Each structure stands twice: as C-alpha cells, then as structure tokens.
Amino acid sequence: MSPLYSPHVQGWGSNRRLVGRARELGTLQVFVDAVATDGGSLLVVGEAGVGKTALLDATAAHAAELDIRVLHASGVEFEAEVSFAGLHQLVAPLAAELAALPPGSRRAIGVAVGLLEGAAPDRLALTNALLALLARAADQTALLVVVDDLQWLDRASATLFGSLARRLGGTGIGLLGVVRTGEGSVFEGVGLPELAIGPLDDDAATVLLTEAFPELPPRAARQVLTEAQGNPLALIELPAHMGPSAAEPPLGRTPVGRRLQLTFARRIDALPVECRDQLLLAALDGTGELFPSISVAELEPAERARLIRIHPVTRGIRFRHPLTRSAVVELSTGEERREAHRRLAEQHPVGSERHAWHLAEAASGPDEQTAQLLEESALKTKGRGDPVGAIELLLRAAELSPGPDEHHRRVMFATYLGADVTGDLTDPQALVTAHGTHGRTLVAAVAAAAYLVNSGGDIDTVHRLLLGALRNVGRPVAAWDALLGEIIYVLQSNCSFGSRAELAADYWAALDRLGPEVPEILVLLGNTYLEPARRAGPSLPLLDEAIAGIDEQADHADAVRLGIAAMYVDRMAGCRAALWRVVEHGRGGGAIAAAIKAFVLLGFDGVLSGDWDGALQLADEGLALTTRHHYRLLGGFLQYDRAVVAAARGDRETVRRLTDDLVAWAAPNRIGFVLQLAAHARAVDALGNGEFETAYRHAAEICSPETVPAHGPAALWALLDLVEAAVRAGLTAQARAHVADIRRSGVADLSPRLALVAAGAAGMTAPATSFREAFDTALATPGASRWPFAQARIRLAYAERLRRVRSTTEARHQLTNALDTFERLGAVPWAVRARAELRACGVPTVRPAAGPTTALTPQEREIAELAAAGLTNKQIGERLYLSPRTVSSHLYNLFPKLGIGSRAALRDALEHLPSTNT
C-alpha cells in the first residue's frame, strides 16, 4: 500500500502520517483504484473532527498520484437555502468542458446554476447533462468528485448528486461523499456503500498526541486524551490552549465539538480586526471565491493561525474545518453579519437568488423591496425543481413584509404550495383567524381550499369558498398571475371530484367572467379532465404537443398536471417517465404531495394497462404516504386501485371492505368521483361473479342519466362494464340505447382504448348479421393489446356469440387468447368463464405447462433481457422507471412462462423465444 498523507494532523501543510486509520485508508485506496478502471460512489460517515476531511485529502492525494483528476464541492452551513449552490461549485472549474457540451446539456446546467435564462430542465435531463459534463472532464483520465459536508449541501444539489451517484458504474467517474453522523442528508437514503469513521482507539490516540506534542507533560496529556475521546482534531487542537502546568480544569461533559469550537474561537479572537472582518465575509459567502471586497493580505494572519488555507493558484479560500467557520460567525455581532451580507449582495447580479438571499440576511427589519426579490426568487426556484427551497424563500419573504397583507399573502402562498407540492398539509384556519378579514383574500381561499380538498373535506364548502374569492377579482383580469392560476386549478379539481353538472357549469361561468387569456395548462385540464367527453377532442393536438415536451418540465407540479390532463384520454404512456421522476424526488424527501399524485396517476395507468401487480405495489407505497401526511382524498384513489384489482381477481371480501370505507367518508362530503370509483369496483366484482343485474345497477350509478355524462369523467372507465352488465342481465333495449349514446358522444375518437371499448360494446349488442364486423373492428384497433383486460373481455364476448352461431373454430381462437390474458392477470372469475366456454367448444381446459415458447409482453421481455444481462432489480427499475418490487413481480410471473426457475436460466430461455411477441 502506498503511503497516504494528510495536512490535517499537526501543522497544516505538513506531511505527517494519519495515525490509526489503516483500515479506512485501505478502503479508500481500493475505492480510488476502482475509479480508475470502472467508477462508483462511496459515502464516508463520522462525527465532527473525527478526521473525515483529512481522509478526503489523503484520498485526493492518492488519486493525484494515479493521475486521476479531482473536483471538490462542499456543503456550507450558511448557504444551504441557496438552490444548486453545490452544483455551481462543481461546474465552476469546468467552463471549457461545459462550453463543449451539446446545446441541450449546456442549457440544462446553465439554467440550473443561473448562467442562462430559460425553461427549467427536468431532473433526468439535468442528471444526464451533469453526467455528460463529468464524462467530458474524464475523457483523458479518470475523475474523482469529492463532496464534503453533505449535511449542509442545498437540497436541490443533494438530490441531483444522489441521482448521479447511482449511475457512475463503468464511467471512470467516482463520487466520494462525506456526511456528519446524525445530521441527515438526502444521500443517506440513496443506498450507497458507506465507510463509517469512528474515534481512534486509546493506543492510536496516544500515539497521535505523542507524535504531535512530544513535550506535553503527562498530566496534560492525560487531560487531553480524556477530553478528546479519540477525536483526532481535538487531540491536535486542545493542547495549544493548555498552560504549561495544565492548570486549566477539564470541561467534563462538554461535547467534543463544542470544546473544539471554543478552541478555534480563542484563535480567532487573537486576530487583527481587519482579518476578522475579511474572515467573516469568507465564512458567510460560502463559495470559496475571492471577491474584490475580500483582501488576501488581510487574511494571511488567519492562514498562519491554521484557520483557513488560501490556494496558491486560484486564491480560493478553504476553512480548515466547518467548526472554524461556525466559530467565525458565532463570534461576530448581528450588525457585523448584516454589513457583511450587504457587501456580499453587491457581488451578485440583481435578480439572482444569492443577491436576494444576502439582502434578506442583511435586513434588520421589514423591507418590502427585499421581500419582493425573495418572492421572485421563490418562483424561479420552484420552476427549477426545488419546491422545498421555494417555500423557505417565501416564508423568509413573509418575515420581511412590512404590512400584514403582504405577510399574510406570502405565508398563505407557502402554505398552499406545501399542500399542493411538498406534503406539508397544514390547516390554514388558524392563520386566517389570526388575520381576520384577510381570510377572504384569494390566497387565503386557495390555501384553505387546498387543505380541505386534500383532506377529503366537503365539496360544496370548497366550491362556495373559491367562487366567493373569485368574485373579488376584476372582470376581466388584466393578466393571469400564478395565484389566480392556482385558484382556478383547485376549483377545477374540486368540480371534477364533485362530478356534478351544476359544479361544472359554475366553473365555466367563472372562467368566462375572468376573460379569454387562460393559461394553456388550465385550458388542457378543463377540457380533458373536467369534461373530457364533451370538450377533449379539440384539445388533443395541444395535449400531445405538451406531453412531447414533458421531459423539459422541471416543475413537479406542472409535470403532474400534464399527467392529470392525459389521464382520461389515455395518454399516460407519454407521461410515465416524468411521473416516475416525480416519485423519485418525493422518495428523496422532496415534493411529497406531487409524488403522491404521481403514485395515483401511475396506479390508474397500471389498472387500465394491465400492470395490476405494479398498481398494487404503488398503492401500498402511496397509501403509506397518504396516511403519514393525511392526504385522505388521494388515499381514496389508491384504495380504488386495490378494490378494482381485487374485484377483477375475485377477492370479494377486499372489495366490500375497501368500497364500504370509501362510501362512508365520501358520501357525506359529496365527493362524487370517489363514490363512482367505489361503484365501479362493485360493478366489476358483481360482473365477475355472475350478478349481472347488481353489476348494472352499480355501473348506472356512474353513467346515469346519461351514458357518457360530460361532468362525470369516471364514466369513461366504466362504459364496457355498463354495456356488458346490461347484455348479460337481459336488458337488451337498455344495452342498445347505451351503445347508441356512446356512438353519439364521439368518445371513440379520443383514444385507442375508447375506440376498442366502443366497438366491443357495439359487438355485444349487434344483430347476428353484423356482430363479427363490430368485434373485428374492436380487435383491430391499433394498440389494443395495451389494454389487455378490456381486450380479453371483448374476445370472450365475441367467442360466446361465435359459439352460438356454431363458429366453434373461430370461437376457440378468441377464447384461447382471452384465457391466456386472464390467467396472466390473475383475473380468476373471467378465466373460469373462458374455460367453461372452451369446454363447450369441445376443447379440454387442462392448463398447459409453461415452456420457452410462451409469449411475453414487450415489457416482460425487456425486463427479462436486462436481468439476463446481469442488472439488479433496482438497476432495471431505474432504467425503465419502475419500482424494484414491480420488476420483481414481473420476473416472478415470467419465470413460469419461460419454464425456468432462476435468473441463471434466463439467457438460454430467451434465445429460444420468437424475435417478436404477439
């Protein structure tokens, strides 16, 4: 093993060996050696002063010996609220490489760090751009990225670096992160390998102290060893402040970190005033850059006192230890800190987040101009994908607001964003009461409404609250601002959840009164989400265009809203990747509420597209979040996923239990959408069990008095159930009337799924002379296999009619395909019916043994190929935007299809499969 040295043992800059760290150094050396040939990530965890930074420096020195390029970034305690501050540190030395990137990647990074203006990039695009930038930096030699003090890294950078850390295998790029024990970091939930750094043992501590201070009297040495508790930094620093006779009494239970900070404080106190002023600027700035206002000459005493180091080439400043920086700030007065922030604000462009943040820290009292700058920064920060940071900036802006109106507005807006995006579902009623008449303002209304909607409150109360607030808005509005857009969005959602004609009518009347310049996303949502059967058609080109650009959407709320717009018109496939990114952001502690909504949307998509096991896993994880954060309404949607899958699979007790619970709280609050979801699950349950009149009654709760009511979009999910129940219950006239209504509504033009359903329903009611044409049209619908349960039920109905006219050969073909789908989905009641029909056609229904010729779905095949290539479930999930549990479920299902029992047999089994699946 080559020797590794650290400057953090005795005099800073000396090359004394690190004592007692052979194991840790060995692990780090192995990691660095692997970076040169492969890549990867490692997290170093330990207490303050335990030597993490010294080990980092030693590791960086070893990397340099191997000609590995090293980049540094560090979290800074006093700028953790500045979005992408950590990314800026990493990007700053790579200007040449950044300029050479493709325009899209260059723009993504430039917008994130504030170098360019433009639409914010989404998290995946930014991660890919950063990976491309680092790959270019590692083009000639391997690259090691060292990120210290992760516990203070801004959340946006930490989330980004966490995504990056999982993708470095095989890149020649290594990421070495360091976090203080117990402080918490996004990285600690990423699942990276960790190296824990503990205190030195007694023997190593004695050796270190003796080598550093050979003249220290035995009594003083014992005192230092006792107080240091094996902490290397304490062993080096504490003796410098002990008298020759060690008369200073021990501090007993004083924590080591605090004792060290007091040690650094004494050293800072001894500096000239001018040096302390410059040191405070450097401590509060956090960038490590030397602005013109910071004098290198005046900082030299601090460097001699081993408090900082000034790089000989870049002249950048590095504090010896975070405790040093903390001590500098703690020793300053409030006025000294404000003056330093004022000077630092001048170094940043007006309009930048750093400019606004430093001005806010410089404020000694209310300041509307600074509050406005912070509010503008909050909106930019939200648009860059950091809603948590946006809320923090809004609350700081509220603190600086001179008047109660602006204070209240900003607090309420932050409260609303918490409910809509970050999972902070707070009842704003106490705030409204505290501000009296301010409770009638737009922002108070939208905050209160968002709370009531998400917690499953009364639909009519929310409706009156929002309409009342909108009456105070000018007519028509001169310009749509963010707040007005949000209140319309919440009103729209509430009307959809209510699913009543009068609610929708009130919504359109309010929108007409406000004027024609409605934001595009609100137009899409109104037409495709509130009343899709009546209004969606003309908006589909605009929606398709928006979905095509969803990867450019960094704002999690906007990505979710596009998913909502796509939901009823069956365009969720184009939104899946973006919604999975929202889920991952929420899992990392970011936009929790947005993530729950993404769980809901992906769950609905899984139910319709036949990924039932995936939908159940999403429901389980999502329900845990809705319970923890009290999002009762969204939890109800996830309960529906469980209920309707249970219904299709014949689990009647689960259906009863879940739907009874949904009705119990949704009925008194008049939440029509939830009641319709419960009715749908009950209809599917009754259909599967031959209770056709009961099934028809439940389906008619959704589709009556119109088959496709404009104000009840859930009807678009129940049309096939309604017609099939009517046909099987012998209600022929009603069934034909429903089919005629479906044809008149034009919903078949909205999506391939609805075209499949409309044609299949027509086949069920068509006369003997024309049913073949209708069913064949249904099954020839492009992409019909994307909706396997609906397709299989239509095949079953087709086969039943074919058998009645004695076309048994044709019937067998349809039944065989239908049975295969029912068995794959676990739709037991329908599989039983299909087997009975096959027996009636003279075909034995013994289930054939699975073998290597059994067809896989396209997704199953892709998962199988990735698993055969050696990827883990987690890696496959990251590649395909699925959860590891969903991947595991797919593998569990496809192993019997291939006639194998383990991953080891996948490669051979896949070689015997046909090149395409049908």
JSON list of N, CA and C in Angstrom, two decimals, residues 532-538 540 569 571 707-708 716 719 738-755 758:
[
{"chain": "A", "resi": 532, "resn": "PRO", "atom": "N", "xyz": [-64.07, 15.71, -20.22]},
{"chain": "A", "resi": 532, "resn": "PRO", "atom": "CA", "xyz": [-63.41, 15.16, -21.41]},
{"chain": "A", "resi": 532, "resn": "PRO", "atom": "C", "xyz": [-64.37, 14.68, -22.48]},
{"chain": "A", "resi": 533, "resn": "ALA", "atom": "N", "xyz": [-65.50, 14.08, -22.08]},
{"chain": "A", "resi": 533, "resn": "ALA", "atom": "CA", "xyz": [-66.43, 13.54, -23.09]},
{"chain": "A", "resi": 533, "resn": "ALA", "atom": "C", "xyz": [-66.96, 14.64, -24.01]},
{"chain": "A", "resi": 534, "resn": "ARG", "atom": "N", "xyz": [-67.11, 15.85, -23.47]},
{"chain": "A", "resi": 534, "resn": "ARG", "atom": "CA", "xyz": [-67.70, 16.94, -24.26]},
{"chain": "A", "resi": 534, "resn": "ARG", "atom": "C", "xyz": [-66.66, 17.85, -24.88]},
{"chain": "A", "resi": 535, "resn": "ARG", "atom": "N", "xyz": [-65.48, 18.00, -24.25]},
{"chain": "A", "resi": 535, "resn": "ARG", "atom": "CA", "xyz": [-64.57, 19.06, -24.66]},
{"chain": "A", "resi": 535, "resn": "ARG", "atom": "C", "xyz": [-63.17, 18.60, -25.07]},
{"chain": "A", "resi": 536, "resn": "ALA", "atom": "N", "xyz": [-62.82, 17.35, -24.84]},
{"chain": "A", "resi": 536, "resn": "ALA", "atom": "CA", "xyz": [-61.43, 16.95, -25.02]},
{"chain": "A", "resi": 536, "resn": "ALA", "atom": "C", "xyz": [-60.96, 16.97, -26.47]},
{"chain": "A", "resi": 537, "resn": "GLY", "atom": "N", "xyz": [-61.83, 16.57, -27.40]},
{"chain": "A", "resi": 537, "resn": "GLY", "atom": "CA", "xyz": [-61.43, 16.39, -28.80]},
{"chain": "A", "resi": 537, "resn": "GLY", "atom": "C", "xyz": [-60.57, 17.50, -29.38]},
{"chain": "A", "resi": 538, "resn": "PRO", "atom": "N", "xyz": [-61.05, 18.75, -29.38]},
{"chain": "A", "resi": 538, "resn": "PRO", "atom": "CA", "xyz": [-60.25, 19.83, -29.99]},
{"chain": "A", "resi": 538, "resn": "PRO", "atom": "C", "xyz": [-58.92, 20.09, -29.28]},
{"chain": "A", "resi": 540, "resn": "LEU", "atom": "N", "xyz": [-56.82, 17.78, -28.08]},
{"chain": "A", "resi": 540, "resn": "LEU", "atom": "CA", "xyz": [-55.87, 16.67, -28.12]},
{"chain": "A", "resi": 540, "resn": "LEU", "atom": "C", "xyz": [-54.55, 17.03, -28.83]},
{"chain": "A", "resi": 569, "resn": "VAL", "atom": "N", "xyz": [-57.95, 10.55, -21.29]},
{"chain": "A", "resi": 569, "resn": "VAL", "atom": "CA", "xyz": [-57.84, 10.36, -22.74]},
{"chain": "A", "resi": 569, "resn": "VAL", "atom": "C", "xyz": [-56.70, 9.41, -23.08]},
{"chain": "A", "resi": 571, "resn": "ARG", "atom": "N", "xyz": [-53.40, 8.95, -22.47]},
{"chain": "A", "resi": 571, "resn": "ARG", "atom": "CA", "xyz": [-52.09, 9.33, -22.97]},
{"chain": "A", "resi": 571, "resn": "ARG", "atom": "C", "xyz": [-51.03, 9.26, -21.87]},
{"chain": "A", "resi": 707, "resn": "THR", "atom": "N", "xyz": [-75.31, 8.13, -20.55]},
{"chain": "A", "resi": 707, "resn": "THR", "atom": "CA", "xyz": [-74.31, 7.09, -20.58]},
{"chain": "A", "resi": 707, "resn": "THR", "atom": "C", "xyz": [-72.92, 7.67, -20.42]},
{"chain": "A", "resi": 708, "resn": "VAL", "atom": "N", "xyz": [-72.65, 8.79, -21.12]},
{"chain": "A", "resi": 708, "resn": "VAL", "atom": "CA", "xyz": [-71.35, 9.43, -21.04]},
{"chain": "A", "resi": 708, "resn": "VAL", "atom": "C", "xyz": [-71.56, 10.87, -20.56]},
{"chain": "A", "resi": 716, "resn": "LEU", "atom": "N", "xyz": [-65.83, 7.22, -18.35]},
{"chain": "A", "resi": 716, "resn": "LEU", "atom": "CA", "xyz": [-65.01, 6.72, -19.45]},
{"chain": "A", "resi": 716, "resn": "LEU", "atom": "C", "xyz": [-64.28, 5.43, -19.07]},
{"chain": "A", "resi": 719, "resn": "LEU", "atom": "N", "xyz": [-67.63, 2.27, -19.24]},
{"chain": "A", "resi": 719, "resn": "LEU", "atom": "CA", "xyz": [-68.55, 2.05, -20.37]},
{"chain": "A", "resi": 719, "resn": "LEU", "atom": "C", "xyz": [-68.70, 0.58, -20.71]},
{"chain": "A", "resi": 738, "resn": "HIS", "atom": "N", "xyz": [-77.52, 2.38, -24.65]},
{"chain": "A", "resi": 738, "resn": "HIS", "atom": "CA", "xyz": [-76.21, 2.83, -24.16]},
{"chain": "A", "resi": 738, "resn": "HIS", "atom": "C", "xyz": [-75.19, 2.87, -25.29]},
{"chain": "A", "resi": 739, "resn": "VAL", "atom": "N", "xyz": [-75.21, 1.85, -26.15]},
{"chain": "A", "resi": 739, "resn": "VAL", "atom": "CA", "xyz": [-74.27, 1.84, -27.27]},
{"chain": "A", "resi": 739, "resn": "VAL", "atom": "C", "xyz": [-74.54, 3.02, -28.20]},
{"chain": "A", "resi": 740, "resn": "ALA", "atom": "N", "xyz": [-75.79, 3.33, -28.42]},
{"chain": "A", "resi": 740, "resn": "ALA", "atom": "CA", "xyz": [-76.13, 4.48, -29.26]},
{"chain": "A", "resi": 740, "resn": "ALA", "atom": "C", "xyz": [-75.63, 5.78, -28.62]},
{"chain": "A", "resi": 741, "resn": "ASP", "atom": "N", "xyz": [-75.78, 5.87, -27.31]},
{"chain": "A", "resi": 741, "resn": "ASP", "atom": "CA", "xyz": [-75.27, 7.07, -26.61]},
{"chain": "A", "resi": 741, "resn": "ASP", "atom": "C", "xyz": [-73.75, 7.18, -26.72]},
{"chain": "A", "resi": 742, "resn": "ILE", "atom": "N", "xyz": [-73.06, 6.04, -26.60]},
{"chain": "A", "resi": 742, "resn": "ILE", "atom": "CA", "xyz": [-71.61, 6.05, -26.74]},
{"chain": "A", "resi": 742, "resn": "ILE", "atom": "C", "xyz": [-71.22, 6.53, -28.13]},
{"chain": "A", "resi": 743, "resn": "ARG", "atom": "N", "xyz": [-71.93, 6.04, -29.14]},
{"chain": "A", "resi": 743, "resn": "ARG", "atom": "CA", "xyz": [-71.62, 6.44, -30.52]},
{"chain": "A", "resi": 743, "resn": "ARG", "atom": "C", "xyz": [-71.86, 7.94, -30.70]},
{"chain": "A", "resi": 744, "resn": "ARG", "atom": "N", "xyz": [-72.96, 8.45, -30.17]},
{"chain": "A", "resi": 744, "resn": "ARG", "atom": "CA", "xyz": [-73.26, 9.88, -30.32]},
{"chain": "A", "resi": 744, "resn": "ARG", "atom": "C", "xyz": [-72.25, 10.77, -29.60]},
{"chain": "A", "resi": 745, "resn": "SER", "atom": "N", "xyz": [-71.72, 10.29, -28.48]},
{"chain": "A", "resi": 745, "resn": "SER", "atom": "CA", "xyz": [-70.80, 11.11, -27.69]},
{"chain": "A", "resi": 745, "resn": "SER", "atom": "C", "xyz": [-69.48, 11.37, -28.40]},
{"chain": "A", "resi": 746, "resn": "GLY", "atom": "N", "xyz": [-69.10, 10.49, -29.33]},
{"chain": "A", "resi": 746, "resn": "GLY", "atom": "CA", "xyz": [-67.83, 10.65, -30.04]},
{"chain": "A", "resi": 746, "resn": "GLY", "atom": "C", "xyz": [-66.61, 10.29, -29.23]},
{"chain": "A", "resi": 747, "resn": "VAL", "atom": "N", "xyz": [-66.77, 9.65, -28.08]},
{"chain": "A", "resi": 747, "resn": "VAL", "atom": "CA", "xyz": [-65.62, 9.35, -27.25]},
{"chain": "A", "resi": 747, "resn": "VAL", "atom": "C", "xyz": [-64.66, 8.37, -27.91]},
{"chain": "A", "resi": 748, "resn": "ALA", "atom": "N", "xyz": [-65.15, 7.59, -28.88]},
{"chain": "A", "resi": 748, "resn": "ALA", "atom": "CA", "xyz": [-64.27, 6.64, -29.56]},
{"chain": "A", "resi": 748, "resn": "ALA", "atom": "C", "xyz": [-63.13, 7.35, -30.27]},
{"chain": "A", "resi": 749, "resn": "ASP", "atom": "N", "xyz": [-63.30, 8.64, -30.56]},
{"chain": "A", "resi": 749, "resn": "ASP", "atom": "CA", "xyz": [-62.25, 9.39, -31.25]},
{"chain": "A", "resi": 749, "resn": "ASP", "atom": "C", "xyz": [-61.17, 9.92, -30.29]},
{"chain": "A", "resi": 750, "resn": "LEU", "atom": "N", "xyz": [-61.38, 9.75, -28.98]},
{"chain": "A", "resi": 750, "resn": "LEU", "atom": "CA", "xyz": [-60.46, 10.34, -28.02]},
{"chain": "A", "resi": 750, "resn": "LEU", "atom": "C", "xyz": [-59.21, 9.49, -27.79]},
{"chain": "A", "resi": 751, "resn": "SER", "atom": "N", "xyz": [-59.31, 8.17, -27.92]},
{"chain": "A", "resi": 751, "resn": "SER", "atom": "CA", "xyz": [-58.15, 7.31, -27.66]},
{"chain": "A", "resi": 751, "resn": "SER", "atom": "C", "xyz": [-58.39, 5.93, -28.23]},
{"chain": "A", "resi": 752, "resn": "PRO", "atom": "N", "xyz": [-57.33, 5.16, -28.49]},
{"chain": "A", "resi": 752, "resn": "PRO", "atom": "CA", "xyz": [-57.50, 3.78, -28.94]},
{"chain": "A", "resi": 752, "resn": "PRO", "atom": "C", "xyz": [-58.27, 2.92, -27.94]},
{"chain": "A", "resi": 753, "resn": "ARG", "atom": "N", "xyz": [-58.06, 3.15, -26.64]},
{"chain": "A", "resi": 753, "resn": "ARG", "atom": "CA", "xyz": [-58.80, 2.35, -25.66]},
{"chain": "A", "resi": 753, "resn": "ARG", "atom": "C", "xyz": [-60.29, 2.57, -25.78]},
{"chain": "A", "resi": 754, "resn": "LEU", "atom": "N", "xyz": [-60.69, 3.83, -25.90]},
{"chain": "A", "resi": 754, "resn": "LEU", "atom": "CA", "xyz": [-62.12, 4.11, -26.03]},
{"chain": "A", "resi": 754, "resn": "LEU", "atom": "C", "xyz": [-62.68, 3.63, -27.36]},
{"chain": "A", "resi": 755, "resn": "ALA", "atom": "N", "xyz": [-61.86, 3.65, -28.41]},
{"chain": "A", "resi": 755, "resn": "ALA", "atom": "CA", "xyz": [-62.29, 3.08, -29.68]},
{"chain": "A", "resi": 755, "resn": "ALA", "atom": "C", "xyz": [-62.51, 1.57, -29.54]},
{"chain": "A", "resi": 758, "resn": "ALA", "atom": "N", "xyz": [-65.75, 1.12, -27.43]},
{"chain": "A", "resi": 758, "resn": "ALA", "atom": "CA", "xyz": [-66.97, 1.46, -28.18]},
{"chain": "A", "resi": 758, "resn": "ALA", "atom": "C", "xyz": [-67.31, 0.38, -29.20]}
]
